[in-house]
């Protein structure tokens, strides 16, 4: 099973600033990596797939990068609606599909 | 409207059974792999099971093998999860999720999610 590790667990950033979230895989997943956003009481929403492709309707301030075992989600200029929990997920080697434990992005 | 709507959650005693349903609308349900993903209270996401378009292939996370069964009825645009021998650690919100796929029908990420249904296993 591929273990996904996200860091940091909590990230405090001011609105308008840049946020950088990291995700590491225990073995290479190539670019078979997705990012999701989850707000309290809501279902997750797909943000990024293929490590760097934005899903339909996702603003350009969200960008993904990386390959192999190291990945990054960057939010260029934080808006109030961006404060949420973010999860990475690998789909290179399954079952099982595996998620990171999440990074909570909070307002500083 | 493209959506997934789960139902069937509730309170059940340890060792009991429950059947979850997911109604799909607004897209060709029979064209997609479908999954169940769960989230324990205050915890992260855990993939539970998935099923191929015609129901011929099914996969499960080890912790539910032999206890949970995923199925679908394409005529009713519905996905199901039969949960038997429930344990306290199965307590979670259960999400139905559609999977995107490639040209070889290899299922990928989860591009559409339902709102979830809460299952509580407790005496």
PDB file of N, CA, C and O in Angstrom, chain B residues 34-100:
ATOM      1  N   UNK B  34     -17.635   3.374 -10.066  1.00  0.00           N
ATOM      2  CA  UNK B  34     -18.151   4.089  -8.908  1.00  0.00           C
ATOM      3  C   UNK B  34     -17.490   3.558  -7.640  1.00  0.00           C
ATOM      4  O   UNK B  34     -17.114   2.376  -7.567  1.00  0.00           O
ATOM      5  N   UNK B  35     -17.359   4.447  -6.660  1.00  0.00           N
ATOM      6  CA  UNK B  35     -16.700   4.092  -5.394  1.00  0.00           C
ATOM      7  C   UNK B  35     -17.505   4.551  -4.192  1.00  0.00           C
ATOM      8  O   UNK B  35     -18.359   5.430  -4.298  1.00  0.00           O
ATOM      9  N   UNK B  36     -17.178   3.940  -3.065  1.00  0.00           N
ATOM     10  CA  UNK B  36     -17.574   4.439  -1.751  1.00  0.00           C
ATOM     11  C   UNK B  36     -16.298   4.869  -1.028  1.00  0.00           C
ATOM     12  O   UNK B  36     -15.304   4.133  -1.016  1.00  0.00           O
ATOM     13  N   UNK B  37     -16.353   6.047  -0.431  1.00  0.00           N
ATOM     14  CA  UNK B  37     -15.251   6.597   0.353  1.00  0.00           C
ATOM     15  C   UNK B  37     -15.840   7.025   1.698  1.00  0.00           C
ATOM     16  O   UNK B  37     -16.926   7.606   1.730  1.00  0.00           O
ATOM     17  N   UNK B  38     -15.136   6.738   2.793  1.00  0.00           N
ATOM     18  CA  UNK B  38     -15.685   7.101   4.096  1.00  0.00           C
ATOM     19  C   UNK B  38     -14.751   8.032   4.850  1.00  0.00           C
ATOM     20  O   UNK B  38     -13.564   8.136   4.555  1.00  0.00           O
ATOM     21  N   UNK B  39     -15.351   8.678   5.856  1.00  0.00           N
ATOM     22  CA  UNK B  39     -14.610   9.627   6.683  1.00  0.00           C
ATOM     23  C   UNK B  39     -15.106   9.518   8.109  1.00  0.00           C
ATOM     24  O   UNK B  39     -16.237   9.919   8.418  1.00  0.00           O
ATOM     25  N   UNK B  40     -14.281   8.962   8.972  1.00  0.00           N
ATOM     26  CA  UNK B  40     -14.623   8.873  10.386  1.00  0.00           C
ATOM     27  C   UNK B  40     -14.681  10.278  10.974  1.00  0.00           C
ATOM     28  O   UNK B  40     -14.031  11.201  10.467  1.00  0.00           O
ATOM     29  N   UNK B  41     -15.441  10.466  12.038  1.00  0.00           N
ATOM     30  CA  UNK B  41     -15.594  11.805  12.626  1.00  0.00           C
ATOM     31  C   UNK B  41     -14.252  12.452  12.947  1.00  0.00           C
ATOM     32  O   UNK B  41     -13.424  11.875  13.650  1.00  0.00           O
ATOM     33  N   UNK B  42     -14.012  13.633  12.386  1.00  0.00           N
ATOM     34  CA  UNK B  42     -12.790  14.365  12.639  1.00  0.00           C
ATOM     35  C   UNK B  42     -11.547  13.796  11.986  1.00  0.00           C
ATOM     36  O   UNK B  42     -10.430  14.258  12.272  1.00  0.00           O
ATOM     37  N   UNK B  43     -11.708  12.813  11.122  1.00  0.00           N
ATOM     38  CA  UNK B  43     -10.568  12.136  10.504  1.00  0.00           C
ATOM     39  C   UNK B  43     -10.511  12.391   8.998  1.00  0.00           C
ATOM     40  O   UNK B  43     -11.301  13.148   8.445  1.00  0.00           O
ATOM     41  N   UNK B  44      -9.556  11.742   8.347  1.00  0.00           N
ATOM     42  CA  UNK B  44      -9.361  11.909   6.915  1.00  0.00           C
ATOM     43  C   UNK B  44     -10.211  10.968   6.089  1.00  0.00           C
ATOM     44  O   UNK B  44     -11.089  10.266   6.596  1.00  0.00           O
ATOM     45  N   UNK B  45      -9.919  10.951   4.800  1.00  0.00           N
ATOM     46  CA  UNK B  45     -10.688  10.168   3.844  1.00  0.00           C
ATOM     47  C   UNK B  45     -10.099   8.778   3.668  1.00  0.00           C
ATOM     48  O   UNK B  45      -8.872   8.622   3.617  1.00  0.00           O
ATOM     49  N   UNK B  46     -10.962   7.785   3.548  1.00  0.00           N
ATOM     50  CA  UNK B  46     -10.535   6.401   3.336  1.00  0.00           C
ATOM     51  C   UNK B  46     -11.395   5.784   2.238  1.00  0.00           C
ATOM     52  O   UNK B  46     -12.623   5.703   2.369  1.00  0.00           O
ATOM     53  N   UNK B  47     -10.749   5.333   1.183  1.00  0.00           N
ATOM     54  CA  UNK B  47     -11.457   4.628   0.120  1.00  0.00           C
ATOM     55  C   UNK B  47     -11.906   3.262   0.644  1.00  0.00           C
ATOM     56  O   UNK B  47     -11.149   2.579   1.335  1.00  0.00           O
ATOM     57  N   UNK B  48     -13.143   2.878   0.306  1.00  0.00           N
ATOM     58  CA  UNK B  48     -13.722   1.633   0.832  1.00  0.00           C
ATOM     59  C   UNK B  48     -13.834   0.549  -0.249  1.00  0.00           C
ATOM     60  O   UNK B  48     -13.418  -0.599  -0.043  1.00  0.00           O
ATOM     61  N   UNK B  49     -14.424   0.914  -1.380  1.00  0.00           N
ATOM     62  CA  UNK B  49     -14.671  -0.087  -2.425  1.00  0.00           C
ATOM     63  C   UNK B  49     -14.984   0.606  -3.738  1.00  0.00           C
ATOM     64  O   UNK B  49     -15.407   1.765  -3.747  1.00  0.00           O
ATOM     65  N   UNK B  50     -14.774  -0.121  -4.844  1.00  0.00           N
ATOM     66  CA  UNK B  50     -15.247   0.375  -6.126  1.00  0.00           C
ATOM     67  C   UNK B  50     -15.768  -0.762  -6.985  1.00  0.00           C
ATOM     68  O   UNK B  50     -15.568  -1.948  -6.684  1.00  0.00           O
ATOM     69  N   UNK B  51     -16.488  -0.388  -8.054  1.00  0.00           N
ATOM     70  CA  UNK B  51     -17.142  -1.361  -8.921  1.00  0.00           C
ATOM     71  C   UNK B  51     -17.086  -0.863 -10.357  1.00  0.00           C
ATOM     72  O   UNK B  51     -17.289   0.329 -10.632  1.00  0.00           O
ATOM     73  N   UNK B  52     -16.807  -1.798 -11.254  1.00  0.00           N
ATOM     74  CA  UNK B  52     -16.725  -1.477 -12.658  1.00  0.00           C
ATOM     75  C   UNK B  52     -18.120  -1.210 -13.228  1.00  0.00           C
ATOM     76  O   UNK B  52     -19.129  -1.489 -12.574  1.00  0.00           O
ATOM     77  N   UNK B  53     -18.142  -0.703 -14.458  1.00  0.00           N
ATOM     78  CA  UNK B  53     -19.399  -0.254 -15.046  1.00  0.00           C
ATOM     79  C   UNK B  53     -20.482  -1.337 -15.073  1.00  0.00           C
ATOM     80  O   UNK B  53     -21.653  -1.062 -14.769  1.00  0.00           O
ATOM     81  N   UNK B  54     -20.102  -2.556 -15.433  1.00  0.00           N
ATOM     82  CA  UNK B  54     -21.113  -3.622 -15.536  1.00  0.00           C
ATOM     83  C   UNK B  54     -21.192  -4.480 -14.272  1.00  0.00           C
ATOM     84  O   UNK B  54     -21.892  -5.492 -14.251  1.00  0.00           O
ATOM     85  N   UNK B  55     -20.466  -4.090 -13.242  1.00  0.00           N
ATOM     86  CA  UNK B  55     -20.509  -4.809 -11.973  1.00  0.00           C
ATOM     87  C   UNK B  55     -19.628  -6.038 -11.923  1.00  0.00           C
ATOM     88  O   UNK B  55     -19.636  -6.765 -10.922  1.00  0.00           O
ATOM     89  N   UNK B  56     -18.865  -6.303 -12.977  1.00  0.00           N
ATOM     90  CA  UNK B  56     -18.085  -7.537 -13.034  1.00  0.00           C
ATOM     91  C   UNK B  56     -16.829  -7.486 -12.174  1.00  0.00           C
ATOM     92  O   UNK B  56     -16.339  -8.516 -11.719  1.00  0.00           O
ATOM     93  N   UNK B  57     -16.282  -6.318 -11.950  1.00  0.00           N
ATOM     94  CA  UNK B  57     -15.081  -6.182 -11.129  1.00  0.00           C
ATOM     95  C   UNK B  57     -15.384  -5.340  -9.902  1.00  0.00           C
ATOM     96  O   UNK B  57     -15.987  -4.269 -10.022  1.00  0.00           O
ATOM     97  N   UNK B  58     -14.968  -5.850  -8.757  1.00  0.00           N
ATOM     98  CA  UNK B  58     -15.172  -5.145  -7.498  1.00  0.00           C
ATOM     99  C   UNK B  58     -13.879  -5.219  -6.694  1.00  0.00           C
ATOM    100  O   UNK B  58     -13.199  -6.240  -6.695  1.00  0.00           O
ATOM    101  N   UNK B  59     -13.580  -4.150  -6.001  1.00  0.00           N
ATOM    102  CA  UNK B  59     -12.377  -4.096  -5.177  1.00  0.00           C
ATOM    103  C   UNK B  59     -12.725  -3.489  -3.825  1.00  0.00           C
ATOM    104  O   UNK B  59     -13.627  -2.631  -3.740  1.00  0.00           O
ATOM    105  N   UNK B  60     -11.998  -3.939  -2.793  1.00  0.00           N
ATOM    106  CA  UNK B  60     -12.286  -3.496  -1.440  1.00  0.00           C
ATOM    107  C   UNK B  60     -10.991  -3.197  -0.684  1.00  0.00           C
ATOM    108  O   UNK B  60      -9.958  -3.825  -0.923  1.00  0.00           O
ATOM    109  N   UNK B  61     -11.093  -2.294   0.278  1.00  0.00           N
ATOM    110  CA  UNK B  61      -9.993  -2.118   1.222  1.00  0.00           C
ATOM    111  C   UNK B  61      -9.999  -3.325   2.147  1.00  0.00           C
ATOM    112  O   UNK B  61     -11.053  -3.924   2.418  1.00  0.00           O
ATOM    113  N   UNK B  62      -8.822  -3.719   2.619  1.00  0.00           N
ATOM    114  CA  UNK B  62      -8.719  -4.950   3.404  1.00  0.00           C
ATOM    115  C   UNK B  62      -9.639  -4.973   4.618  1.00  0.00           C
ATOM    116  O   UNK B  62     -10.188  -6.016   4.982  1.00  0.00           O
ATOM    117  N   UNK B  63      -9.814  -3.830   5.264  1.00  0.00           N
ATOM    118  CA  UNK B  63     -10.553  -3.787   6.528  1.00  0.00           C
ATOM    119  C   UNK B  63     -12.037  -4.117   6.372  1.00  0.00           C
ATOM    120  O   UNK B  63     -12.714  -4.363   7.374  1.00  0.00           O
ATOM    121  N   UNK B  64     -12.562  -4.109   5.159  1.00  0.00           N
ATOM    122  CA  UNK B  64     -13.992  -4.410   4.961  1.00  0.00           C
ATOM    123  C   UNK B  64     -14.226  -5.675   4.141  1.00  0.00           C
ATOM    124  O   UNK B  64     -15.378  -6.092   3.965  1.00  0.00           O
ATOM    125  N   UNK B  65     -13.160  -6.282   3.657  1.00  0.00           N
ATOM    126  CA  UNK B  65     -13.319  -7.499   2.853  1.00  0.00           C
ATOM    127  C   UNK B  65     -14.044  -8.579   3.642  1.00  0.00           C
ATOM    128  O   UNK B  65     -13.736  -8.829   4.811  1.00  0.00           O
ATOM    129  N   UNK B  66     -15.018  -9.214   2.985  1.00  0.00           N
ATOM    130  CA  UNK B  66     -15.793 -10.265   3.638  1.00  0.00           C
ATOM    131  C   UNK B  66     -16.954  -9.740   4.447  1.00  0.00           C
ATOM    132  O   UNK B  66     -17.806 -10.527   4.889  1.00  0.00           O
ATOM    133  N   UNK B  67     -17.014  -8.434   4.686  1.00  0.00           N
ATOM    134  CA  UNK B  67     -18.118  -7.841   5.471  1.00  0.00           C
ATOM    135  C   UNK B  67     -18.984  -6.918   4.633  1.00  0.00           C
ATOM    136  O   UNK B  67     -20.199  -6.847   4.838  1.00  0.00           O
ATOM    137  N   UNK B  68     -18.366  -6.192   3.705  1.00  0.00           N
ATOM    138  CA  UNK B  68     -19.089  -5.225   2.871  1.00  0.00           C
ATOM    139  C   UNK B  68     -19.178  -5.753   1.441  1.00  0.00           C
ATOM    140  O   UNK B  68     -18.257  -6.411   0.952  1.00  0.00           O
ATOM    141  N   UNK B  69     -20.283  -5.416   0.775  1.00  0.00           N
ATOM    142  CA  UNK B  69     -20.462  -5.778  -0.633  1.00  0.00           C
ATOM    143  C   UNK B  69     -20.967  -4.569  -1.407  1.00  0.00           C
ATOM    144  O   UNK B  69     -22.005  -3.987  -1.056  1.00  0.00           O
ATOM    145  N   UNK B  70     -20.229  -4.216  -2.446  1.00  0.00           N
ATOM    146  CA  UNK B  70     -20.646  -3.125  -3.321  1.00  0.00           C
ATOM    147  C   UNK B  70     -21.407  -3.716  -4.502  1.00  0.00           C
ATOM    148  O   UNK B  70     -21.070  -4.802  -5.006  1.00  0.00           O
ATOM    149  N   UNK B  71     -22.444  -3.013  -4.934  1.00  0.00           N
ATOM    150  CA  UNK B  71     -23.212  -3.465  -6.096  1.00  0.00           C
ATOM    151  C   UNK B  71     -23.832  -2.247  -6.770  1.00  0.00           C
ATOM    152  O   UNK B  71     -23.784  -1.137  -6.238  1.00  0.00           O
ATOM    153  N   UNK B  72     -24.404  -2.490  -7.944  1.00  0.00           N
ATOM    154  CA  UNK B  72     -25.037  -1.394  -8.675  1.00  0.00           C
ATOM    155  C   UNK B  72     -26.189  -1.933  -9.503  1.00  0.00           C
ATOM    156  O   UNK B  72     -26.242  -3.110  -9.853  1.00  0.00           O
ATOM    157  N   UNK B  73     -27.124  -1.041  -9.829  1.00  0.00           N
ATOM    158  CA  UNK B  73     -28.239  -1.350 -10.723  1.00  0.00           C
ATOM    159  C   UNK B  73     -28.268  -0.223 -11.751  1.00  0.00           C
ATOM    160  O   UNK B  73     -28.762   0.880 -11.455  1.00  0.00           O
ATOM    161  N   UNK B  74     -27.739  -0.480 -12.920  1.00  0.00           N
ATOM    162  CA  UNK B  74     -27.637   0.572 -13.931  1.00  0.00           C
ATOM    163  C   UNK B  74     -29.009   0.994 -14.446  1.00  0.00           C
ATOM    164  O   UNK B  74     -29.180   2.140 -14.874  1.00  0.00           O
ATOM    165  N   UNK B  75     -29.978   0.101 -14.416  1.00  0.00           N
ATOM    166  CA  UNK B  75     -31.337   0.458 -14.849  1.00  0.00           C
ATOM    167  C   UNK B  75     -31.958   1.486 -13.913  1.00  0.00           C
ATOM    168  O   UNK B  75     -32.804   2.284 -14.327  1.00  0.00           O
ATOM    169  N   UNK B  76     -31.523   1.476 -12.662  1.00  0.00           N
ATOM    170  CA  UNK B  76     -32.050   2.416 -11.671  1.00  0.00           C
ATOM    171  C   UNK B  76     -31.058   3.539 -11.359  1.00  0.00           C
ATOM    172  O   UNK B  76     -31.307   4.347 -10.460  1.00  0.00           O
ATOM    173  N   UNK B  77     -29.928   3.564 -12.079  1.00  0.00           N
ATOM    174  CA  UNK B  77     -28.894   4.583 -11.827  1.00  0.00           C
ATOM    175  C   UNK B  77     -28.516   4.633 -10.348  1.00  0.00           C
ATOM    176  O   UNK B  77     -28.417   5.713  -9.747  1.00  0.00           O
ATOM    177  N   UNK B  78     -28.311   3.472  -9.780  1.00  0.00           N
ATOM    178  CA  UNK B  78     -28.075   3.393  -8.341  1.00  0.00           C
ATOM    179  C   UNK B  78     -26.879   2.537  -7.973  1.00  0.00           C
ATOM    180  O   UNK B  78     -26.598   1.521  -8.620  1.00  0.00           O
ATOM    181  N   UNK B  79     -26.193   2.973  -6.923  1.00  0.00           N
ATOM    182  CA  UNK B  79     -25.054   2.269  -6.336  1.00  0.00           C
ATOM    183  C   UNK B  79     -25.433   1.884  -4.916  1.00  0.00           C
ATOM    184  O   UNK B  79     -26.166   2.636  -4.246  1.00  0.00           O
ATOM    185  N   UNK B  80     -24.924   0.744  -4.461  1.00  0.00           N
ATOM    186  CA  UNK B  80     -25.260   0.258  -3.130  1.00  0.00           C
ATOM    187  C   UNK B  80     -24.015  -0.187  -2.375  1.00  0.00           C
ATOM    188  O   UNK B  80     -22.992  -0.528  -2.970  1.00  0.00           O
ATOM    189  N   UNK B  81     -24.144  -0.189  -1.042  1.00  0.00           N
ATOM    190  CA  UNK B  81     -23.114  -0.778  -0.194  1.00  0.00           C
ATOM    191  C   UNK B  81     -23.825  -1.542   0.920  1.00  0.00           C
ATOM    192  O   UNK B  81     -24.457  -0.927   1.787  1.00  0.00           O
ATOM    193  N   UNK B  82     -23.745  -2.861   0.861  1.00  0.00           N
ATOM    194  CA  UNK B  82     -24.285  -3.704   1.915  1.00  0.00           C
ATOM    195  C   UNK B  82     -23.200  -3.897   2.961  1.00  0.00           C
ATOM    196  O   UNK B  82     -22.117  -4.406   2.649  1.00  0.00           O
ATOM    197  N   UNK B  83     -23.490  -3.489   4.191  1.00  0.00           N
ATOM    198  CA  UNK B  83     -22.512  -3.549   5.272  1.00  0.00           C
ATOM    199  C   UNK B  83     -23.007  -4.514   6.338  1.00  0.00           C
ATOM    200  O   UNK B  83     -24.061  -4.277   6.952  1.00  0.00           O
ATOM    201  N   UNK B  84     -22.267  -5.587   6.551  1.00  0.00           N
ATOM    202  CA  UNK B  84     -22.600  -6.593   7.559  1.00  0.00           C
ATOM    203  C   UNK B  84     -21.518  -6.623   8.639  1.00  0.00           C
ATOM    204  O   UNK B  84     -20.425  -6.090   8.450  1.00  0.00           O
ATOM    205  N   UNK B  85     -21.837  -7.257   9.738  1.00  0.00           N
ATOM    206  CA  UNK B  85     -20.880  -7.406  10.854  1.00  0.00           C
ATOM    207  C   UNK B  85     -20.217  -6.081  11.191  1.00  0.00           C
ATOM    208  O   UNK B  85     -18.993  -5.989  11.315  1.00  0.00           O
ATOM    209  N   UNK B  86     -21.035  -5.072  11.346  1.00  0.00           N
ATOM    210  CA  UNK B  86     -20.502  -3.731  11.563  1.00  0.00           C
ATOM    211  C   UNK B  86     -19.788  -3.601  12.899  1.00  0.00           C
ATOM    212  O   UNK B  86     -20.174  -4.230  13.902  1.00  0.00           O
ATOM    213  N   UNK B  87     -18.740  -2.782  12.883  1.00  0.00           N
ATOM    214  CA  UNK B  87     -17.911  -2.545  14.053  1.00  0.00           C
ATOM    215  C   UNK B  87     -17.908  -1.059  14.385  1.00  0.00           C
ATOM    216  O   UNK B  87     -18.219  -0.223  13.518  1.00  0.00           O
ATOM    217  N   UNK B  88     -17.514  -0.736  15.585  1.00  0.00           N
ATOM    218  CA  UNK B  88     -17.452   0.673  15.989  1.00  0.00           C
ATOM    219  C   UNK B  88     -16.557   1.478  15.049  1.00  0.00           C
ATOM    220  O   UNK B  88     -16.846   2.637  14.733  1.00  0.00           O
ATOM    221  N   UNK B  89     -15.487   0.857  14.578  1.00  0.00           N
ATOM    222  CA  UNK B  89     -14.552   1.569  13.705  1.00  0.00           C
ATOM    223  C   UNK B  89     -15.094   1.810  12.297  1.00  0.00           C
ATOM    224  O   UNK B  89     -14.440   2.486  11.497  1.00  0.00           O
ATOM    225  N   UNK B  90     -16.279   1.291  12.001  1.00  0.00           N
ATOM    226  CA  UNK B  90     -16.933   1.591  10.719  1.00  0.00           C
ATOM    227  C   UNK B  90     -17.752   2.880  10.792  1.00  0.00           C
ATOM    228  O   UNK B  90     -18.298   3.324   9.776  1.00  0.00           O
ATOM    229  N   UNK B  91     -17.841   3.458  11.976  1.00  0.00           N
ATOM    230  CA  UNK B  91     -18.567   4.717  12.144  1.00  0.00           C
ATOM    231  C   UNK B  91     -17.924   5.800  11.290  1.00  0.00           C
ATOM    232  O   UNK B  91     -16.726   6.091  11.433  1.00  0.00           O
ATOM    233  N   UNK B  92     -18.700   6.401  10.403  1.00  0.00           N
ATOM    234  CA  UNK B  92     -18.157   7.384   9.462  1.00  0.00           C
ATOM    235  C   UNK B  92     -19.277   7.974   8.617  1.00  0.00           C
ATOM    236  O   UNK B  92     -20.394   7.434   8.579  1.00  0.00           O
ATOM    237  N   UNK B  93     -18.952   9.064   7.949  1.00  0.00           N
ATOM    238  CA  UNK B  93     -19.779   9.526   6.841  1.00  0.00           C
ATOM    239  C   UNK B  93     -19.319   8.758   5.598  1.00  0.00           C
ATOM    240  O   UNK B  93     -18.120   8.692   5.315  1.00  0.00           O
ATOM    241  N   UNK B  94     -20.281   8.175   4.903  1.00  0.00           N
ATOM    242  CA  UNK B  94     -19.975   7.403   3.706  1.00  0.00           C
ATOM    243  C   UNK B  94     -20.380   8.219   2.470  1.00  0.00           C
ATOM    244  O   UNK B  94     -21.546   8.625   2.346  1.00  0.00           O
ATOM    245  N   UNK B  95     -19.399   8.436   1.603  1.00  0.00           N
ATOM    246  CA  UNK B  95     -19.621   9.182   0.376  1.00  0.00           C
ATOM    247  C   UNK B  95     -19.649   8.234  -0.819  1.00  0.00           C
ATOM    248  O   UNK B  95     -18.805   7.327  -0.922  1.00  0.00           O
ATOM    249  N   UNK B  96     -20.555   8.484  -1.696  1.00  0.00           N
ATOM    250  CA  UNK B  96     -20.579   7.867  -3.012  1.00  0.00           C
ATOM    251  C   UNK B  96     -19.768   8.783  -3.936  1.00  0.00           C
ATOM    252  O   UNK B  96     -19.905  10.013  -3.853  1.00  0.00           O
ATOM    253  N   UNK B  97     -18.926   8.217  -4.790  1.00  0.00           N
ATOM    254  CA  UNK B  97     -18.084   9.044  -5.647  1.00  0.00           C
ATOM    255  C   UNK B  97     -17.939   8.428  -7.036  1.00  0.00           C
ATOM    256  O   UNK B  97     -17.762   7.218  -7.175  1.00  0.00           O
ATOM    257  N   UNK B  98     -18.009   9.276  -8.039  1.00  0.00           N
ATOM    258  CA  UNK B  98     -17.800   8.844  -9.418  1.00  0.00           C
ATOM    259  C   UNK B  98     -16.315   8.889  -9.729  1.00  0.00           C
ATOM    260  O   UNK B  98     -15.603   9.805  -9.281  1.00  0.00           O
ATOM    261  N   UNK B  99     -15.854   7.923 -10.496  1.00  0.00           N
ATOM    262  CA  UNK B  99     -14.453   7.898 -10.872  1.00  0.00           C
ATOM    263  C   UNK B  99     -14.234   8.232 -12.337  1.00  0.00           C
ATOM    264  O   UNK B  99     -14.889   7.677 -13.226  1.00  0.00           O
ATOM    265  N   UNK B 100     -13.316   9.137 -12.566  1.00  0.00           N
ATOM    266  CA  UNK B 100     -12.887   9.393 -13.935  1.00  0.00           C
ATOM    267  C   UNK B 100     -12.042   8.212 -14.395  1.00  0.00           C
ATOM    268  O   UNK B 100     -11.511   7.466 -13.575  1.00  0.00           O
TER     269      UNK B 100
END
